[in-house]
Each structure stands twice: as C-alpha cells, then as structure tokens.
PDB file of C-alpha atoms in Angstrom:
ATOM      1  CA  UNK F   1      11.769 -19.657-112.986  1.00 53.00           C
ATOM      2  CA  UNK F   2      13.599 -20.008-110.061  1.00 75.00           C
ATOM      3  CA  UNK F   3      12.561 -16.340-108.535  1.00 91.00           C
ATOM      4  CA  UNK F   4      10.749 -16.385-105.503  1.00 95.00           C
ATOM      5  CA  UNK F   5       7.212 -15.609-105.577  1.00 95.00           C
ATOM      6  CA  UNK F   6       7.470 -12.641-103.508  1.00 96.00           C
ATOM      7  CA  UNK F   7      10.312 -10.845-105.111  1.00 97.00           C
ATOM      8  CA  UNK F   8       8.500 -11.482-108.501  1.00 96.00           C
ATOM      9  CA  UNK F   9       6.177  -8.832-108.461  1.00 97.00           C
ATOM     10  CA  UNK F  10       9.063  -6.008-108.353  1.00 98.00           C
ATOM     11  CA  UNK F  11      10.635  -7.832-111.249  1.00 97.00           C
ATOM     12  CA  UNK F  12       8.045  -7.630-113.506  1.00 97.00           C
ATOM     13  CA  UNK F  13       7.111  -3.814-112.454  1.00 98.00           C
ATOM     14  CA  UNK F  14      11.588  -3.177-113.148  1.00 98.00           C
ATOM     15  CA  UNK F  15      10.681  -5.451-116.897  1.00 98.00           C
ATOM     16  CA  UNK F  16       7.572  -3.192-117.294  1.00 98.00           C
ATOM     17  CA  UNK F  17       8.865   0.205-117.343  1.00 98.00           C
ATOM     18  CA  UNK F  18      12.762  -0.200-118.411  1.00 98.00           C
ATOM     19  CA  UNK F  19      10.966  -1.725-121.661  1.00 98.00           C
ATOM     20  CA  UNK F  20       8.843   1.444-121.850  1.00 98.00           C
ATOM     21  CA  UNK F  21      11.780   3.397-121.439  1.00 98.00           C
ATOM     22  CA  UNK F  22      13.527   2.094-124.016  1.00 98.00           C
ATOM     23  CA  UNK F  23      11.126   2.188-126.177  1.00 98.00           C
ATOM     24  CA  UNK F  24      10.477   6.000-125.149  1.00 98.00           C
ATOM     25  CA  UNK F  25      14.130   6.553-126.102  1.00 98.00           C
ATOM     26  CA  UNK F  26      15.157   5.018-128.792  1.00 97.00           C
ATOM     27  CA  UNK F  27      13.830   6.960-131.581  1.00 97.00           C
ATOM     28  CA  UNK F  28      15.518  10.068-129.798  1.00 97.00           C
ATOM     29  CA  UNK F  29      17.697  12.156-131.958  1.00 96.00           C
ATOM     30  CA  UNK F  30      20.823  13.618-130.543  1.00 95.00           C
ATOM     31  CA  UNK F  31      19.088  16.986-129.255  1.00 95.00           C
ATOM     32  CA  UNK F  32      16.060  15.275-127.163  1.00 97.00           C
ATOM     33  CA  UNK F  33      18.696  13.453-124.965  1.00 98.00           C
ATOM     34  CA  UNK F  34      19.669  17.259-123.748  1.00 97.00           C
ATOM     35  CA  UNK F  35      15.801  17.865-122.450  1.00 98.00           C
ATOM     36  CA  UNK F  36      15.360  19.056-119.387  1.00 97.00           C
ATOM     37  CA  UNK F  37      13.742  16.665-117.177  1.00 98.00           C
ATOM     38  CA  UNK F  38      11.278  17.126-114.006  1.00 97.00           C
ATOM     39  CA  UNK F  39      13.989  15.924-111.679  1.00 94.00           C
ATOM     40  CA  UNK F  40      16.691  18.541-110.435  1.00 89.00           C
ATOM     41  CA  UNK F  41      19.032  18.933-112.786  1.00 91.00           C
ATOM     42  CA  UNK F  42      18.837  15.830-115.094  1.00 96.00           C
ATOM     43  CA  UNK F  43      18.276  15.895-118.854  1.00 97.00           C
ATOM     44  CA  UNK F  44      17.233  12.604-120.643  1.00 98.00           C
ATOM     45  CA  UNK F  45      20.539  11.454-120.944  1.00 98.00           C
ATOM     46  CA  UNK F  46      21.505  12.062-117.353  1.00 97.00           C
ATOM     47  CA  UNK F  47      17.755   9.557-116.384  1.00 98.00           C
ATOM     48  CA  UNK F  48      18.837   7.282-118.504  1.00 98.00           C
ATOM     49  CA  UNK F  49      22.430   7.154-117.694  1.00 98.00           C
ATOM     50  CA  UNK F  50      21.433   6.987-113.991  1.00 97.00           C
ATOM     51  CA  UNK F  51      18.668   3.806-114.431  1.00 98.00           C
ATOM     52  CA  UNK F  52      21.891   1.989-116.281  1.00 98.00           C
ATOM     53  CA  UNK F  53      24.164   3.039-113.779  1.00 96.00           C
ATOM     54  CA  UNK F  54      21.764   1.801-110.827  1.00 95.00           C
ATOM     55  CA  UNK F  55      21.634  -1.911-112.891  1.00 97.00           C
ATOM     56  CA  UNK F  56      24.327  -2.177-113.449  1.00 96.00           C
ATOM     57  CA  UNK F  57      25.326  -1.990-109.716  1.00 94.00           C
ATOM     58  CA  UNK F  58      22.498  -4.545-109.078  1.00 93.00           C
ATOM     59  CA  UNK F  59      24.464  -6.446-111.395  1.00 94.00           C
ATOM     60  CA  UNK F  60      27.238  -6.095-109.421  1.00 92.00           C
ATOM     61  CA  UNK F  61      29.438  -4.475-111.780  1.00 94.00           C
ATOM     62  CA  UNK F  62      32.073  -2.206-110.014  1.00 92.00           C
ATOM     63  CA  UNK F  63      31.025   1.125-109.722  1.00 91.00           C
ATOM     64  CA  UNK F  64      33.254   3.878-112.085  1.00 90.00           C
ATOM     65  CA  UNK F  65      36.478   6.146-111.178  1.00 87.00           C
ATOM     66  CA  UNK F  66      35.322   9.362-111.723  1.00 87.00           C
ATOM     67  CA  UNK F  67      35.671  12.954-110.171  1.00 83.00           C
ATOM     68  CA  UNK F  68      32.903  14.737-109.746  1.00 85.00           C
ATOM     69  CA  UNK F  69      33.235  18.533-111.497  1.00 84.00           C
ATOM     70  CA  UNK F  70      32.686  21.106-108.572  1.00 83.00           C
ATOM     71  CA  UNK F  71      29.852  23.529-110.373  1.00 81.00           C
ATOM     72  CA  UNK F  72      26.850  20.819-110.142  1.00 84.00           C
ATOM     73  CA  UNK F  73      24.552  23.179-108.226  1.00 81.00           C
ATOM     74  CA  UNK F  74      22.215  20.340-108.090  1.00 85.00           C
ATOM     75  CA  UNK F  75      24.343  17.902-105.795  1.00 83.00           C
ATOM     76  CA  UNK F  76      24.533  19.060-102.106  1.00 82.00           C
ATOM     77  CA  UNK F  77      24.769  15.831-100.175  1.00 86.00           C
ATOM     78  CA  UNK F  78      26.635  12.477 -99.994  1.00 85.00           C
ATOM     79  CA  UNK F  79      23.901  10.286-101.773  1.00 87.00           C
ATOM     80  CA  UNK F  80      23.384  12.640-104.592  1.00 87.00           C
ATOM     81  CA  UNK F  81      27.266  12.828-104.977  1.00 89.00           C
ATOM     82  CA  UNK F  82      26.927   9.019-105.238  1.00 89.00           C
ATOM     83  CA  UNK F  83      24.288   9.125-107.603  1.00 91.00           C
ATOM     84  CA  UNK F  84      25.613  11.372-109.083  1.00 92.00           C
ATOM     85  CA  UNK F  85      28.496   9.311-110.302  1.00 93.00           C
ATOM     86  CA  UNK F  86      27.077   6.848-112.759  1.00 95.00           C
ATOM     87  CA  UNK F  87      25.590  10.293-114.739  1.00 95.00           C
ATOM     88  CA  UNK F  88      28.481  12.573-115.166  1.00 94.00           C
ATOM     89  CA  UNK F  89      30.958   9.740-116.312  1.00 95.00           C
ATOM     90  CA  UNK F  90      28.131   9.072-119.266  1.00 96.00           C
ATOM     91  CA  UNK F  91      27.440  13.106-119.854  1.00 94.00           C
ATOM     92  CA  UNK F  92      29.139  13.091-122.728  1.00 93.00           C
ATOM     93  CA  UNK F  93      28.102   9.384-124.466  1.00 96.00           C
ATOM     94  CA  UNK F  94      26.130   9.510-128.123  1.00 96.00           C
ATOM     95  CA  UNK F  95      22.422   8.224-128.192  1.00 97.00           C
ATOM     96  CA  UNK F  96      23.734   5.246-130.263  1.00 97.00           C
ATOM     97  CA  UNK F  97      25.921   4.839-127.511  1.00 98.00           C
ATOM     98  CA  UNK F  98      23.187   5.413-124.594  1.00 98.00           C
ATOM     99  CA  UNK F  99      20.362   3.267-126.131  1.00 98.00           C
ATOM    100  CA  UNK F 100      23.121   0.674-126.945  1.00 98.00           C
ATOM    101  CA  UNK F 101      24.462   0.084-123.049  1.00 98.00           C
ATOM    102  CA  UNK F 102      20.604  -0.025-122.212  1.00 98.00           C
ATOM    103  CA  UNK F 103      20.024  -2.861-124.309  1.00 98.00           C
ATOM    104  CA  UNK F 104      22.559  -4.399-123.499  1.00 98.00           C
ATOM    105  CA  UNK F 105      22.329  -3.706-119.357  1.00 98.00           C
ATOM    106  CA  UNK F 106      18.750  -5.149-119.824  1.00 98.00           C
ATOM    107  CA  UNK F 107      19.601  -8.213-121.679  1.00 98.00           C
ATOM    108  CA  UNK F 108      22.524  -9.023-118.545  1.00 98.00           C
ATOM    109  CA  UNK F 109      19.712  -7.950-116.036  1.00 97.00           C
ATOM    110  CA  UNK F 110      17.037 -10.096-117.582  1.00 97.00           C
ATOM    111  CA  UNK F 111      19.437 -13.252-117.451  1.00 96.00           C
ATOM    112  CA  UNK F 112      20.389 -12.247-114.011  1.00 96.00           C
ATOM    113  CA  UNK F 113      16.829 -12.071-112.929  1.00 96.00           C
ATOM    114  CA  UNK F 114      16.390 -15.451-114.611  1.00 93.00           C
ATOM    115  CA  UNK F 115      18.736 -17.403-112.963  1.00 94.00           C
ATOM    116  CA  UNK F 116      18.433 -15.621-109.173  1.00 94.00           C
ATOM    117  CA  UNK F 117      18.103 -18.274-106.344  1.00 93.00           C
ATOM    118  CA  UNK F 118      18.625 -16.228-103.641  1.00 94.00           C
ATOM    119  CA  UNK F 119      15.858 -15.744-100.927  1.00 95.00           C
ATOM    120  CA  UNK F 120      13.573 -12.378-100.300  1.00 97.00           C
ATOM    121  CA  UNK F 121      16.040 -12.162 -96.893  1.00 97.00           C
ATOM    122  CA  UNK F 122      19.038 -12.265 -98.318  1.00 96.00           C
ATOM    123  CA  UNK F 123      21.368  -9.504 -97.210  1.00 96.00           C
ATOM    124  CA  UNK F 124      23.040  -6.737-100.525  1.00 94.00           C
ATOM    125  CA  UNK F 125      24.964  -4.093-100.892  1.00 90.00           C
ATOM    126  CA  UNK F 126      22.767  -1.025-101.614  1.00 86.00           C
ATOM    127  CA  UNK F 127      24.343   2.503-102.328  1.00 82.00           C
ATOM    128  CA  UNK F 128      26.976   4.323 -99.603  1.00 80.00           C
ATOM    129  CA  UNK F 129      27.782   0.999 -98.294  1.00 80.00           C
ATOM    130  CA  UNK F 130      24.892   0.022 -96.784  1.00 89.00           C
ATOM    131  CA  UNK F 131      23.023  -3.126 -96.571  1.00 94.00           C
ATOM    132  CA  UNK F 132      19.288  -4.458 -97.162  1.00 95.00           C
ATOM    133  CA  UNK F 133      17.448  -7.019 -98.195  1.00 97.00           C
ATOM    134  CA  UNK F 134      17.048  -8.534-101.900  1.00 97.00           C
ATOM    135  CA  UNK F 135      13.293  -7.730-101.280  1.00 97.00           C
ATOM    136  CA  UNK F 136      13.906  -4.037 -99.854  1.00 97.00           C
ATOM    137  CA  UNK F 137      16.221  -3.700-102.800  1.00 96.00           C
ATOM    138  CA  UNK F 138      14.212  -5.278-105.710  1.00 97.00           C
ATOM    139  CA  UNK F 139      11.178  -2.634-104.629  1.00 97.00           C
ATOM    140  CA  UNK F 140      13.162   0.233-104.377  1.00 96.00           C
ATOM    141  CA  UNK F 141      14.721  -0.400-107.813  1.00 97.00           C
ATOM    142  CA  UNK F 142      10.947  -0.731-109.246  1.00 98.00           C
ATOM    143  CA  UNK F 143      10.014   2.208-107.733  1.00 98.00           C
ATOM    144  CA  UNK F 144      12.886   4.036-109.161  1.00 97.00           C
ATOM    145  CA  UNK F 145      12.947   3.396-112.455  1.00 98.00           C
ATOM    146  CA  UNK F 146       9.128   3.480-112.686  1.00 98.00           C
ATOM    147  CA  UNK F 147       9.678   7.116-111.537  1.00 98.00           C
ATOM    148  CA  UNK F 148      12.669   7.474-113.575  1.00 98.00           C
ATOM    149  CA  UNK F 149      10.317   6.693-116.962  1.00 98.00           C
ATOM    150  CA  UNK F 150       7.396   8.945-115.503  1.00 98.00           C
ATOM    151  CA  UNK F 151      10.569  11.940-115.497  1.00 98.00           C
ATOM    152  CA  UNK F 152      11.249  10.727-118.842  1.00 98.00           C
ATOM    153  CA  UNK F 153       7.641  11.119-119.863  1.00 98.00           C
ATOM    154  CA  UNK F 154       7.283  14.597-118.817  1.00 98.00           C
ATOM    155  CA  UNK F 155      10.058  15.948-120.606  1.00 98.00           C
ATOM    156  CA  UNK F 156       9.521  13.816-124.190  1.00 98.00           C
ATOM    157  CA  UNK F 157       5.431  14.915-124.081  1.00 97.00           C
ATOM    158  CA  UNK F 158       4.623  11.074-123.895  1.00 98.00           C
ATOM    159  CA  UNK F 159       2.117  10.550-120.647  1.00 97.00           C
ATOM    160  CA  UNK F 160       1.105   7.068-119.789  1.00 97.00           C
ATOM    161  CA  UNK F 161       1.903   3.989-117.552  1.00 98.00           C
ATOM    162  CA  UNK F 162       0.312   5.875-114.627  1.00 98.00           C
ATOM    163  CA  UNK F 163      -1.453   2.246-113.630  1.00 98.00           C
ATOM    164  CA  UNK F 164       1.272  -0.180-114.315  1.00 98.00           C
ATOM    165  CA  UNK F 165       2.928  -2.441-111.627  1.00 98.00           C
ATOM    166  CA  UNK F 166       5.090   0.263-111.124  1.00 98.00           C
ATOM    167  CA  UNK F 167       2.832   2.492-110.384  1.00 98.00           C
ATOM    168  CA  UNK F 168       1.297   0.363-107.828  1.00 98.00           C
ATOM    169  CA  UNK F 169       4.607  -0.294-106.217  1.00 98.00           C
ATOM    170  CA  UNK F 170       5.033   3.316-106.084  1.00 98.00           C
ATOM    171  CA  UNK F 171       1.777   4.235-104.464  1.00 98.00           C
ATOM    172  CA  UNK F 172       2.524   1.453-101.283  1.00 97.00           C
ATOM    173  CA  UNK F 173       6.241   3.483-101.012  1.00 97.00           C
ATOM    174  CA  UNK F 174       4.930   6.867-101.315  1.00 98.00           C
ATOM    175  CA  UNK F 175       2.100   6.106 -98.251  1.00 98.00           C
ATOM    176  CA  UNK F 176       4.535   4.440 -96.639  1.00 97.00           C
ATOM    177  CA  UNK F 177       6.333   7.917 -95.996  1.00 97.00           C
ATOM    178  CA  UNK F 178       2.800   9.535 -95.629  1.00 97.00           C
ATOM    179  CA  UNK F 179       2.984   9.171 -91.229  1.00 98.00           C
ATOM    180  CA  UNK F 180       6.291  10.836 -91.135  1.00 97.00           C
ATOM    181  CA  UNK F 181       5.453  13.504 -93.211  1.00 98.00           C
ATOM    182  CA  UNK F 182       1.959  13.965 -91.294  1.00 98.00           C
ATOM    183  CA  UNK F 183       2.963  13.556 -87.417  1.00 98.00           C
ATOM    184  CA  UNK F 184       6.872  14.486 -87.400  1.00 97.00           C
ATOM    185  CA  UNK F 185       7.633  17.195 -90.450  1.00 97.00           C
ATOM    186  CA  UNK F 186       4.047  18.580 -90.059  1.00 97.00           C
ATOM    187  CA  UNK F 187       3.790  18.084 -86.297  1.00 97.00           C
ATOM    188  CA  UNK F 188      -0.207  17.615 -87.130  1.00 97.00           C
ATOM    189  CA  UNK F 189      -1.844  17.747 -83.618  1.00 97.00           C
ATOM    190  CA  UNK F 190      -2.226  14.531 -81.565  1.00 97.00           C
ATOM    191  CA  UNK F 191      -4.924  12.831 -81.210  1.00 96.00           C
ATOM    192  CA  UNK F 192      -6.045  14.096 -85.178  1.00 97.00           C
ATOM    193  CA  UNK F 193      -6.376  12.763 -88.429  1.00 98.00           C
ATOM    194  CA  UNK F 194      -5.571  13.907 -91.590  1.00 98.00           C
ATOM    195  CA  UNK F 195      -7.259  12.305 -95.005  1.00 98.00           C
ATOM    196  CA  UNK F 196      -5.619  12.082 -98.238  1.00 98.00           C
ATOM    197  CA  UNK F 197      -8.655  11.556-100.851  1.00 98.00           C
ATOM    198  CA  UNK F 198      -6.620  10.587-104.142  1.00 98.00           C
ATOM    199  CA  UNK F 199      -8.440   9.557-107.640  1.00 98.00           C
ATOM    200  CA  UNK F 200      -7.367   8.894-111.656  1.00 98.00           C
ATOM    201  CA  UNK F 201      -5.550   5.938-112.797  1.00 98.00           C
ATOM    202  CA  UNK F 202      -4.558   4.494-109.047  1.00 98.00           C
ATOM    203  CA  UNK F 203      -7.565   5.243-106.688  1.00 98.00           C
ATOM    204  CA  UNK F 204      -7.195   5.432-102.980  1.00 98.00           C
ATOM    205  CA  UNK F 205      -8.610   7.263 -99.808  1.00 98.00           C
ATOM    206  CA  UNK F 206      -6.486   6.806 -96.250  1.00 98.00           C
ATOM    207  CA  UNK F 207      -6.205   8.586 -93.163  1.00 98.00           C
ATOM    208  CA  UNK F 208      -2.660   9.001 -91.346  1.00 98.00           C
ATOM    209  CA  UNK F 209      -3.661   9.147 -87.825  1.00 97.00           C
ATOM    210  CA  UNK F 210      -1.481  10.850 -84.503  1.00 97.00           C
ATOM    211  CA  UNK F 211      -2.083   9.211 -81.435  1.00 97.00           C
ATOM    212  CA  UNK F 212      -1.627  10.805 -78.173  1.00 97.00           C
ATOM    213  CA  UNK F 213       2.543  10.706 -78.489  1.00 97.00           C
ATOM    214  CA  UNK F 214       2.630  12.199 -81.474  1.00 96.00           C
ATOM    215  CA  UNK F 215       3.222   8.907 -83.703  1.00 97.00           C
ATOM    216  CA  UNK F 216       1.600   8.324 -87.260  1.00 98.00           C
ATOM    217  CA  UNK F 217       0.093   5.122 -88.510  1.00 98.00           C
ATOM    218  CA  UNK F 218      -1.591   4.803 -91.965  1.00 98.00           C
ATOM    219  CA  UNK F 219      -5.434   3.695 -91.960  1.00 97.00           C
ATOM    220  CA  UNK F 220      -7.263   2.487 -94.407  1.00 95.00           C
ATOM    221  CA  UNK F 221     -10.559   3.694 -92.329  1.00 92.00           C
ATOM    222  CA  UNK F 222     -11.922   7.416 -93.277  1.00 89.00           C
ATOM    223  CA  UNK F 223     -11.832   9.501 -90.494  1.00 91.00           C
ATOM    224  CA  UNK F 224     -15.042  11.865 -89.014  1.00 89.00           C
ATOM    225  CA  UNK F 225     -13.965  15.833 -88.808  1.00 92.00           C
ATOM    226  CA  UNK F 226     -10.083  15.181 -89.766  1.00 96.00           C
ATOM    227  CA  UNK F 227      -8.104  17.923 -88.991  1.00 97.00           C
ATOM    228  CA  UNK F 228      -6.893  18.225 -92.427  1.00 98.00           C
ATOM    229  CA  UNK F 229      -8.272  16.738 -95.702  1.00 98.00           C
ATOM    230  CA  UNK F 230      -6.415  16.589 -99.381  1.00 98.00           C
ATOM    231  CA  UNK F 231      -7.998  16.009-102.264  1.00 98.00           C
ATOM    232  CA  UNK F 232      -5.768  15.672-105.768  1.00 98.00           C
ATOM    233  CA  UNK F 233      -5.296  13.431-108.836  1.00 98.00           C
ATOM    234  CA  UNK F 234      -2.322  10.331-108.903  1.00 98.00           C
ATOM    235  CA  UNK F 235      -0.327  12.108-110.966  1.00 98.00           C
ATOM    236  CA  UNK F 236      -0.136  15.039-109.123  1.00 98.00           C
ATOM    237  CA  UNK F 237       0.194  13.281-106.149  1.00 98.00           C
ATOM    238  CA  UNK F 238       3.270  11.296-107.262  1.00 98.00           C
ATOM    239  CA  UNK F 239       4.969  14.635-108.901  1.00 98.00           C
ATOM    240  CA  UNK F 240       4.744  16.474-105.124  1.00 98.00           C
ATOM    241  CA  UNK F 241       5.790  13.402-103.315  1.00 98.00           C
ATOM    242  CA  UNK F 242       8.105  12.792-105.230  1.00 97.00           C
ATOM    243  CA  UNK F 243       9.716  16.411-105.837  1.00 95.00           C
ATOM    244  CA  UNK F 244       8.916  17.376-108.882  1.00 97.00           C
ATOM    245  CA  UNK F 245       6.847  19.901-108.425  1.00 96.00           C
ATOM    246  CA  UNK F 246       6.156  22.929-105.807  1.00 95.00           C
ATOM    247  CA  UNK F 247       2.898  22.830-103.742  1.00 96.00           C
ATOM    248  CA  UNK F 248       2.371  26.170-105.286  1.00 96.00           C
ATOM    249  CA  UNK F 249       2.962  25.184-109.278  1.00 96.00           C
ATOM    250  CA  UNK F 250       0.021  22.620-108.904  1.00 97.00           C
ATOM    251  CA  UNK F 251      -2.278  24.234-106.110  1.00 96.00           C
ATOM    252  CA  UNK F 252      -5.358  24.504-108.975  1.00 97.00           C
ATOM    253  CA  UNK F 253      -5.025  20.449-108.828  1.00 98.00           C
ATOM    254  CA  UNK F 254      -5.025  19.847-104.963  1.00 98.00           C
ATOM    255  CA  UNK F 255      -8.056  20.635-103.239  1.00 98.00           C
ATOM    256  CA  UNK F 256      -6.773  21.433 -98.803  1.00 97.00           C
ATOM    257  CA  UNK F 257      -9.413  21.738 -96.309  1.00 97.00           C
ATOM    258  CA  UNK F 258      -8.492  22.045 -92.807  1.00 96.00           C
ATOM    259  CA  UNK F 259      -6.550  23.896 -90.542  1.00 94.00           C
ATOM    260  CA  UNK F 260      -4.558  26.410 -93.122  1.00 96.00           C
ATOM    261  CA  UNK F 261      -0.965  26.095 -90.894  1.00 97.00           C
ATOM    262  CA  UNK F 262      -1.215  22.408 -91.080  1.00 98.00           C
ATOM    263  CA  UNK F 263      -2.346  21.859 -95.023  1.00 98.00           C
ATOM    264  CA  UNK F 264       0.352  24.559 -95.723  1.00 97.00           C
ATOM    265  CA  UNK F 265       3.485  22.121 -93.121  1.00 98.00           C
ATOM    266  CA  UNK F 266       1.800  19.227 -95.150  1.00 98.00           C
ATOM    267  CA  UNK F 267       2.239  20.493 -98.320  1.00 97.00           C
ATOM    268  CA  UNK F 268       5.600  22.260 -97.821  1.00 96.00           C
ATOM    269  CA  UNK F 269       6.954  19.172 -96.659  1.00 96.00           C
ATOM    270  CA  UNK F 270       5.399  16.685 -98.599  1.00 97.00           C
ATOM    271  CA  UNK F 271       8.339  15.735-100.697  1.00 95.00           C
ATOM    272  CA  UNK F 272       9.619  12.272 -99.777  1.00 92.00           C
ATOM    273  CA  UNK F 273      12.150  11.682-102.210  1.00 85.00           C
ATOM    274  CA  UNK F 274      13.936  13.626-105.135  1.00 65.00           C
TER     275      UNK F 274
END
C-alpha cells in the first residue's frame, strides 16, 4: 500500500459505507429508487447519483454539461446548484444503469486509492473551484457518503452502521462545528458553558465553552452549572446536525435543560450541514 498512514483511516471509512450502499441498493426494483429520502429533495436515485457524481470528481473525471431545470425548489444557492449537477443529469438513468456506474466508479476508485502516492498536504481541487488538502478532502468525502448511506437507510427501512468508521469520522466533523453553533449562531453568554451529553452506538459527553470575547472551544472536561445542557441519542444527534430533521419532529428524543432562549437558538440553529 502506498497510502499514507494518516489518510488511511478516511479510506477505509469511504470502502466501508459505499460497500454498504451498494449492497443496500442493489436488490432495489425500479420504484424504491423514487423514495423519498431524509435529505431535501433527494430520492434514492438522486443519493446515489450524487455519491457517484462526487467520485467520480475525486477521480478527476470532468464534471458534466448540463442545465439545471428552473422549478428545483430545493436548490437556492451556488453549492447546491453545483451539487446539484451530478443528480439531475442521472434523474432519469435505470437501476441497472445506477447500480452498474456504482460498481464500476468503485472499482476505478479502489485502484485509485491503491496506487495514491501523494502526501496528506497535498493541495486538490474541491467543489466551486476551491482548493484543500488530500487529507481535508479524503475526510469530508467519508463523512459524506457515510451520511449519504445513513439517508439511504432511512428511506429503504434498513438502520445500521451507526458505529462504523464513518460514523466516527462523522462525530469529530459534527463537534467540530459544535463552537460556532454554541458562541456565534446561539450567541450563548460569555463566560458559560453549554454540555452536550450524547449516548447509543457512539458515546460522548463535551462542553463547548465561551470565554470572555465571545469565542467557543470544544472541551472534553464536564462543566459545573452549564448554562445549557442537551441530552439525546447518536442518531438523533447526527439527523439535527445534519438537517434532517426539525428540533421540533424529534423534541421527545432530546432532553434541554437550561436557559429556555438559549436551548431553543441552540436547537434552531443546530444544523451544520444539509
């Protein structure tokens, strides 16, 4: 293998769940590919047709000529327009001719992944033309797709792979966002805590902490009389962070005691990505 040891990790999460996935859809007949899905306005097909798309850019494969029809209510900004393109130019493909590009975009990935030399630092092209590193890139991809086959799981009444690498790599990116959320979209008061209690198949307890200029920093440390403290299972957790699911469709799950203004600016803006 000539992958370096720190970028392996995020490849085996990305082998981990697009084999799930697969597997997840390739029994499908024709009608299960129309499903709705938890994310915004993507069936089956349009998940699936996304995680190829988003491969086959890390590929490097160009990316399609395609306009865009003007009645998707569910694409308001540049990056979903983006995104957005890899889906509608498949909207109308077979599931013979879905599950057969996904084999066949995993096979060229898998090779890929086999033969890459480069290091964690190296600079790529991610999406709108901007630029990261291979590291930065590989995790984001496993965090996609491992939220991509949770989406998929939801809508096909399959649950599992809640404690695979991917999930893992997903909990580190979603409490990564956790300060932000806490000290600038919540303005939580300075000089406060707030505690985030989470259990099921990934376990955790951490404390996002404001100092005295209003800036967040994640803690691993429980705090004494936080201002605010959360209480909810992983899988909720993930589905709210991730936008799937209104504070209000799963407030039997997620226990809030504190301050009610704050748990209700936490809540309400707890959505990191969608």
């Amino acid at each position: 293998m000539s992958l370096h040891p720190t970028l392996q990790p995020y490849a085996d999460a990305w082998t981990h769940s697009i084999e799930a996935i697969s597997e997840l859809v390739l029994p499908l007949v024709e009608a299960d590919w129309n499903r709705r899905t938890p994310c915004p306005g993507w069936s089956v097909r349009d998940i699936v047709s996304h995680v190829i798309g988003l491969d086959c850019e890390m590929y490097g494969d160009p990316r399609p000529i395609h306009t865009l029809p003007r009645d998707l209510y569910h694409v308001t900004n540049d990056i979903q327009r983006y995104m957005e393109m890899q889906v509608d130019v498949r909207r109308h493909h077979t599931a013979p001719e879905m599950t057969s590009e996904l084999e066949y975009t995993v096979i060229r990935r898998n090779r890929q992944l086999r033969n890459e030399s480069r290091q964690p630092t190296a600079v790529v092209r991610g999406p709108l033309g901007t630029e990261l590193t291979l590291e930065e890139s590989m995790r984001r991809h496993a965090f996609n797709v491992w939220v991509h086959e949770q989406d998929l799981r939801a809508a096909l009444g399959r649950p599992g792979n809640l404690d695979s690498p991917g999930a893992h790599i997903a909990r580190d990116a979603l409490l990564a966002e956790l300060p932000a959320v806490v000290a600038e979209k919540a303005d939580a008061p300075r000089s406060s805590a707030v505690v985030f209690d989470v259990h099921g198949p990934v376990e955790f307890l951490r404390t996002i902490r404001v100092d005295i200029q209003g800036r967040g920093t994640l803690e691993t440390a429980p705090a004494l009389g936080p201002a605010a403290a959360f209480t909810l299972d992983w899988e909720t957790f993930v589905r709210l962070a991730c936008g799937r699911v209104s504070a209000e469709a799963v407030s039997d799950r997620v226990k809030a005691e504190g301050e009610p203004e704050l748990t209700a600016a936490i809540l309400r803006n707890f959505a990191v990505t969608k």
